[in-house]
Amino acid sequence: MEQFNYPGACTPAIALCKEPSKEHRQYLMELVEADVDLDLVDTTGNTTLDYAVFNNDSETVQILIERLRQRLGKDKEYQISQRVTNARLRKGYRELFQEKLRPALLSNAKATDTLAKLRRVYADALSASGYERNFFDGLKVVSYSDFLRFGKLPRSSDALAHPFRPRPSDASTGPGFLIFFSYTRINRDRRALSPDDENNTQYRRMLDAIEQFLEFHPNVDKNNLSLWVDHACVDQDEPMLGVSALPMIVTQCDAVISLIDDRYYNRAWCCVEAMMVQTLRKSYGLHLWHEHVQGKDGEHSSLRAGPVGLQLSSIAEKD
C-alpha cells in the first residue's frame, strides 16, 4: 500500500482525478476499495477532491464523497460540505487569479494603469460568471472624503462603501488610487460592533497614515483616493464572501498600510495580509507597502516602508 500512499507527490489516485475518464474512474474505485489515502496532497497542495472539482467531474466527486461518508465519523455531512466548499474556493482562486488577474499583472504597463486594469478584469469576471459571484465578493471602496467626514471607523451597515463598477467606455473608471488598511482589533469588548476603541484610535491612526502617505507620494490625488477597510467593505453580518475574496482584494489595491502595534505580527489575519503584499511586491513590483508606527508616547508616529525581507513565522502559531 505504501506505493499508493506517498505524501507530497502525485499519488496514483491524484493522477486519476487529474485526467477524468470512465476508465480512470473505474481504476479510482478499485483504489478506493483498497483503502488508499484520498486526503494526501501533491506538491501544489491539492488533493483528489480538489482535482475532481477543478475538472467539473461530478461523477468522480461523488465517488470521493461516498468514500468520505464511509470513513468520517461525527458530523460527517458537515465535514464533507466544508471539504467540497474549500475545493470550490481553490478552483475559484485558480480561475480568477491564475487565469485572469495574473496575466494583467504581467502586462508590463505602469503600476497605476495595471492595477486599474486589474480592477476592471476582476469586476468583469464576477459579472460574467455566477460561479465566482457565489464565492467571492466584488471590490467595494470608501472614498477618502466620505471616510474623513464620517468621524469614526464606519461599519458595512453605514453604507459608505460602494461597489466598483467600471463603465464599458472608460477602462480607468473607479478609484484612482486605492489604499488597503491592515490593522488589529483593539476594542477589548468582544460584544462591541466596532473593532476600534471609544477614542477612535485606529480611525485616527488611519487618517494620520493617509496624511503622511500623501506627503511621501505627492502624485497621488487625495480627491481621487479611495480606501478598503474590512469593517466598512466586508458585510459584517454575512462576511464569508468578503473574507474569501481577500487575496484578490489586496491584489487590486495600489498600497497596503499596516497599523503596527505590539500585537500586529501575532495576529493571523494581519500576517496573512502582510505576506500577501510581500509576495506581490517581490513577484510584480507594482504594489506599495508601508507600516504606520506609533512612538512610545502614543502621540508621535511615522510611516515607513514595509519590510519586504521580513520572515513571518507560521500562521498556525498565530491568534
Short mmCIF file of N, CA and C in Angstrom, two decimals, residues 164-261:
data_model
loop_
_atom_site.label_atom_id
_atom_site.label_comp_id
_atom_site.label_asym_id
_atom_site.label_seq_id
_atom_site.Cartn_x
_atom_site.Cartn_y
_atom_site.Cartn_z
N PHE A 164 -17.30 48.86 -6.88
CA PHE A 164 -16.58 49.36 -8.04
C PHE A 164 -17.23 48.77 -9.28
N ARG A 165 -17.78 49.64 -10.13
CA ARG A 165 -18.42 49.20 -11.37
C ARG A 165 -17.87 50.02 -12.52
N PRO A 166 -16.93 49.48 -13.27
CA PRO A 166 -16.37 50.25 -14.39
C PRO A 166 -17.36 50.41 -15.51
N ARG A 167 -17.34 51.57 -16.16
CA ARG A 167 -18.15 51.78 -17.35
C ARG A 167 -17.43 51.19 -18.54
N PRO A 168 -18.18 50.56 -19.46
CA PRO A 168 -17.53 49.94 -20.62
C PRO A 168 -16.72 50.93 -21.44
N SER A 169 -17.12 52.20 -21.43
CA SER A 169 -16.46 53.19 -22.28
C SER A 169 -15.17 53.73 -21.68
N ASP A 170 -14.91 53.41 -20.41
CA ASP A 170 -13.75 54.02 -19.76
C ASP A 170 -13.07 53.02 -18.84
N ALA A 171 -11.95 52.48 -19.30
CA ALA A 171 -11.26 51.44 -18.52
C ALA A 171 -10.68 51.98 -17.23
N SER A 172 -10.52 53.30 -17.12
CA SER A 172 -9.89 53.86 -15.92
C SER A 172 -10.90 54.27 -14.86
N THR A 173 -12.20 54.09 -15.17
CA THR A 173 -13.22 54.50 -14.20
C THR A 173 -13.05 53.73 -12.90
N GLY A 174 -13.24 54.41 -11.80
CA GLY A 174 -13.15 53.76 -10.49
C GLY A 174 -12.17 54.51 -9.62
N PRO A 175 -11.80 53.90 -8.50
CA PRO A 175 -10.86 54.57 -7.58
C PRO A 175 -9.53 54.83 -8.27
N GLY A 176 -9.13 56.09 -8.33
CA GLY A 176 -7.87 56.42 -8.98
C GLY A 176 -6.70 55.82 -8.26
N PHE A 177 -6.76 55.81 -6.93
CA PHE A 177 -5.71 55.20 -6.11
C PHE A 177 -6.40 54.57 -4.92
N LEU A 178 -6.02 53.35 -4.61
CA LEU A 178 -6.73 52.58 -3.58
C LEU A 178 -5.76 52.09 -2.52
N ILE A 179 -6.04 52.44 -1.26
CA ILE A 179 -5.22 52.01 -0.12
C ILE A 179 -5.98 50.97 0.71
N PHE A 180 -5.31 49.89 1.00
CA PHE A 180 -5.84 48.81 1.84
C PHE A 180 -5.28 48.99 3.25
N PHE A 181 -6.15 49.02 4.26
CA PHE A 181 -5.67 49.14 5.64
C PHE A 181 -5.71 47.78 6.33
N SER A 182 -4.58 47.43 6.93
CA SER A 182 -4.44 46.20 7.71
C SER A 182 -4.18 46.61 9.16
N TYR A 183 -4.97 46.09 10.08
CA TYR A 183 -4.90 46.56 11.47
C TYR A 183 -5.48 45.52 12.41
N THR A 184 -5.24 45.69 13.68
CA THR A 184 -5.76 44.78 14.70
C THR A 184 -7.02 45.36 15.35
N ARG A 185 -7.82 44.47 15.89
CA ARG A 185 -8.96 44.89 16.70
C ARG A 185 -8.44 45.29 18.07
N ILE A 186 -8.72 46.51 18.49
CA ILE A 186 -8.23 46.97 19.80
C ILE A 186 -9.36 47.15 20.80
N ASN A 187 -10.60 46.99 20.37
CA ASN A 187 -11.73 47.08 21.29
C ASN A 187 -11.78 45.80 22.12
N ARG A 188 -11.55 45.92 23.40
CA ARG A 188 -11.49 44.75 24.27
C ARG A 188 -12.85 44.14 24.55
N ASP A 189 -13.91 44.89 24.26
CA ASP A 189 -15.26 44.39 24.47
C ASP A 189 -15.66 43.57 23.25
N ARG A 190 -15.66 42.25 23.37
CA ARG A 190 -15.97 41.37 22.25
C ARG A 190 -17.41 41.50 21.77
N ARG A 191 -18.26 42.09 22.60
CA ARG A 191 -19.66 42.29 22.19
C ARG A 191 -19.83 43.56 21.37
N ALA A 192 -18.82 44.41 21.37
CA ALA A 192 -18.91 45.67 20.64
C ALA A 192 -18.89 45.42 19.14
N LEU A 193 -19.64 46.20 18.39
CA LEU A 193 -19.70 46.05 16.94
C LEU A 193 -18.43 46.55 16.26
N SER A 194 -17.80 47.56 16.84
CA SER A 194 -16.64 48.16 16.21
C SER A 194 -15.34 47.54 16.73
N PRO A 195 -14.35 47.33 15.84
CA PRO A 195 -13.05 46.86 16.31
C PRO A 195 -12.22 47.99 16.94
N ASP A 196 -12.68 49.22 16.79
CA ASP A 196 -11.97 50.37 17.31
C ASP A 196 -12.40 50.66 18.75
N ASP A 197 -11.59 51.41 19.48
CA ASP A 197 -11.96 51.73 20.86
C ASP A 197 -12.78 53.01 20.91
N GLU A 198 -13.16 53.40 22.12
CA GLU A 198 -14.03 54.57 22.28
C GLU A 198 -13.33 55.87 21.90
N ASN A 199 -12.01 55.85 21.84
CA ASN A 199 -11.26 57.04 21.43
C ASN A 199 -11.01 57.10 19.92
N ASN A 200 -11.56 56.13 19.21
CA ASN A 200 -11.37 56.06 17.75
C ASN A 200 -9.89 56.05 17.37
N THR A 201 -9.12 55.28 18.13
CA THR A 201 -7.67 55.27 17.95
C THR A 201 -7.26 54.79 16.56
N GLN A 202 -7.82 53.67 16.12
CA GLN A 202 -7.44 53.14 14.82
C GLN A 202 -7.88 54.07 13.68
N TYR A 203 -9.06 54.64 13.83
CA TYR A 203 -9.55 55.58 12.82
C TYR A 203 -8.61 56.77 12.72
N ARG A 204 -8.20 57.32 13.86
CA ARG A 204 -7.31 58.48 13.85
C ARG A 204 -5.93 58.11 13.30
N ARG A 205 -5.48 56.90 13.58
CA ARG A 205 -4.21 56.45 13.02
C ARG A 205 -4.31 56.33 11.49
N MET A 206 -5.43 55.87 10.99
CA MET A 206 -5.61 55.77 9.54
C MET A 206 -5.53 57.15 8.89
N LEU A 207 -6.19 58.13 9.50
CA LEU A 207 -6.13 59.49 8.96
C LEU A 207 -4.70 60.02 8.96
N ASP A 208 -3.99 59.79 10.06
CA ASP A 208 -2.61 60.24 10.14
C ASP A 208 -1.74 59.53 9.10
N ALA A 209 -1.96 58.24 8.92
CA ALA A 209 -1.19 57.48 7.94
C ALA A 209 -1.46 57.99 6.52
N ILE A 210 -2.70 58.33 6.24
CA ILE A 210 -3.04 58.86 4.91
C ILE A 210 -2.34 60.19 4.68
N GLU A 211 -2.36 61.06 5.67
CA GLU A 211 -1.70 62.36 5.53
C GLU A 211 -0.21 62.18 5.23
N GLN A 212 0.44 61.27 5.97
CA GLN A 212 1.86 61.04 5.74
C GLN A 212 2.10 60.38 4.38
N PHE A 213 1.22 59.49 4.02
CA PHE A 213 1.35 58.82 2.72
C PHE A 213 1.27 59.84 1.58
N LEU A 214 0.34 60.77 1.68
CA LEU A 214 0.18 61.78 0.63
C LEU A 214 1.40 62.69 0.55
N GLU A 215 2.05 62.91 1.69
CA GLU A 215 3.29 63.70 1.68
C GLU A 215 4.41 62.94 0.96
N PHE A 216 4.48 61.63 1.21
CA PHE A 216 5.51 60.81 0.57
C PHE A 216 5.25 60.61 -0.92
N HIS A 217 3.97 60.64 -1.29
CA HIS A 217 3.58 60.37 -2.68
C HIS A 217 2.72 61.52 -3.20
N PRO A 218 3.33 62.66 -3.49
CA PRO A 218 2.57 63.84 -3.91
C PRO A 218 1.84 63.66 -5.23
N ASN A 219 2.19 62.63 -6.00
CA ASN A 219 1.50 62.39 -7.26
C ASN A 219 0.12 61.76 -7.06
N VAL A 220 -0.18 61.30 -5.83
CA VAL A 220 -1.49 60.73 -5.53
C VAL A 220 -2.46 61.86 -5.20
N ASP A 221 -3.55 61.92 -5.93
CA ASP A 221 -4.56 62.96 -5.75
C ASP A 221 -5.54 62.54 -4.65
N LYS A 222 -5.58 63.29 -3.56
CA LYS A 222 -6.47 62.92 -2.46
C LYS A 222 -7.94 63.00 -2.86
N ASN A 223 -8.24 63.78 -3.89
CA ASN A 223 -9.63 63.88 -4.36
C ASN A 223 -10.05 62.65 -5.16
N ASN A 224 -9.10 61.84 -5.53
CA ASN A 224 -9.39 60.61 -6.26
C ASN A 224 -8.82 59.40 -5.52
N LEU A 225 -8.86 59.51 -4.19
CA LEU A 225 -8.32 58.47 -3.32
C LEU A 225 -9.46 57.70 -2.67
N SER A 226 -9.34 56.38 -2.67
CA SER A 226 -10.32 55.52 -2.02
C SER A 226 -9.63 54.56 -1.06
N LEU A 227 -10.40 54.01 -0.14
CA LEU A 227 -9.86 53.14 0.90
C LEU A 227 -10.60 51.82 0.92
N TRP A 228 -9.87 50.77 1.29
CA TRP A 228 -10.50 49.49 1.60
C TRP A 228 -10.22 49.20 3.06
N VAL A 229 -11.29 49.19 3.86
CA VAL A 229 -11.22 48.89 5.29
C VAL A 229 -12.23 47.78 5.54
N ASP A 230 -11.79 46.67 6.10
CA ASP A 230 -12.66 45.50 6.19
C ASP A 230 -13.98 45.79 6.89
N HIS A 231 -13.95 46.57 7.96
CA HIS A 231 -15.16 46.81 8.75
C HIS A 231 -16.23 47.53 7.91
N ALA A 232 -15.79 48.30 6.95
CA ALA A 232 -16.72 49.04 6.08
C ALA A 232 -17.03 48.29 4.80
N CYS A 233 -16.06 47.54 4.27
CA CYS A 233 -16.19 46.99 2.93
C CYS A 233 -16.60 45.52 2.89
N VAL A 234 -16.50 44.82 4.01
CA VAL A 234 -16.97 43.45 4.11
C VAL A 234 -18.26 43.45 4.91
N ASP A 235 -19.30 42.81 4.39
CA ASP A 235 -20.58 42.72 5.10
C ASP A 235 -20.34 42.05 6.46
N GLN A 236 -20.48 42.81 7.53
CA GLN A 236 -20.18 42.29 8.86
C GLN A 236 -21.22 41.31 9.38
N ASP A 237 -22.38 41.27 8.73
CA ASP A 237 -23.41 40.30 9.13
C ASP A 237 -23.31 39.00 8.33
N GLU A 238 -22.79 39.08 7.09
CA GLU A 238 -22.57 37.91 6.24
C GLU A 238 -21.19 38.04 5.61
N PRO A 239 -20.13 37.75 6.38
CA PRO A 239 -18.78 38.13 5.93
C PRO A 239 -18.07 37.16 4.99
N MET A 240 -18.59 35.95 4.76
CA MET A 240 -17.80 34.93 4.09
C MET A 240 -17.37 35.30 2.67
N LEU A 241 -18.24 35.94 1.89
CA LEU A 241 -17.86 36.32 0.53
C LEU A 241 -16.70 37.30 0.55
N GLY A 242 -16.75 38.24 1.48
CA GLY A 242 -15.68 39.23 1.59
C GLY A 242 -14.38 38.62 2.07
N VAL A 243 -14.48 37.70 3.04
CA VAL A 243 -13.28 37.04 3.56
C VAL A 243 -12.63 36.19 2.47
N SER A 244 -13.45 35.45 1.71
CA SER A 244 -12.92 34.59 0.65
C SER A 244 -12.23 35.40 -0.44
N ALA A 245 -12.72 36.62 -0.67
CA ALA A 245 -12.18 37.45 -1.74
C ALA A 245 -10.91 38.19 -1.33
N LEU A 246 -10.50 38.10 -0.07
CA LEU A 246 -9.41 38.92 0.44
C LEU A 246 -8.14 38.90 -0.42
N PRO A 247 -7.65 37.72 -0.87
CA PRO A 247 -6.43 37.75 -1.70
C PRO A 247 -6.58 38.58 -2.96
N MET A 248 -7.77 38.50 -3.61
CA MET A 248 -8.00 39.28 -4.82
C MET A 248 -8.16 40.76 -4.52
N ILE A 249 -8.71 41.07 -3.34
CA ILE A 249 -8.88 42.48 -2.95
C ILE A 249 -7.52 43.13 -2.74
N VAL A 250 -6.65 42.47 -1.97
CA VAL A 250 -5.31 43.01 -1.74
C VAL A 250 -4.59 43.24 -3.07
N THR A 251 -4.74 42.29 -3.98
CA THR A 251 -4.07 42.39 -5.28
C THR A 251 -4.51 43.63 -6.06
N GLN A 252 -5.76 44.05 -5.88
CA GLN A 252 -6.29 45.18 -6.64
C GLN A 252 -5.96 46.54 -6.02
N CYS A 253 -5.41 46.56 -4.82
CA CYS A 253 -5.10 47.82 -4.16
C CYS A 253 -3.70 48.29 -4.54
N ASP A 254 -3.56 49.61 -4.68
CA ASP A 254 -2.26 50.19 -5.04
C ASP A 254 -1.27 50.12 -3.88
N ALA A 255 -1.78 50.24 -2.67
CA ALA A 255 -0.91 50.27 -1.49
C ALA A 255 -1.58 49.60 -0.31
N VAL A 256 -0.77 49.02 0.55
CA VAL A 256 -1.23 48.47 1.83
C VAL A 256 -0.52 49.24 2.93
N ILE A 257 -1.31 49.71 3.91
CA ILE A 257 -0.74 50.35 5.10
C ILE A 257 -1.09 49.50 6.31
N SER A 258 -0.06 49.03 7.01
CA SER A 258 -0.24 48.23 8.22
C SER A 258 -0.11 49.13 9.44
N LEU A 259 -1.12 49.11 10.30
CA LEU A 259 -1.07 49.86 11.56
C LEU A 259 -0.38 48.97 12.59
N ILE A 260 0.89 49.20 12.80
CA ILE A 260 1.69 48.31 13.65
C ILE A 260 1.48 48.62 15.12
N ASP A 261 1.25 47.57 15.89
CA ASP A 261 1.25 47.67 17.35
C ASP A 261 1.88 46.39 17.89
#
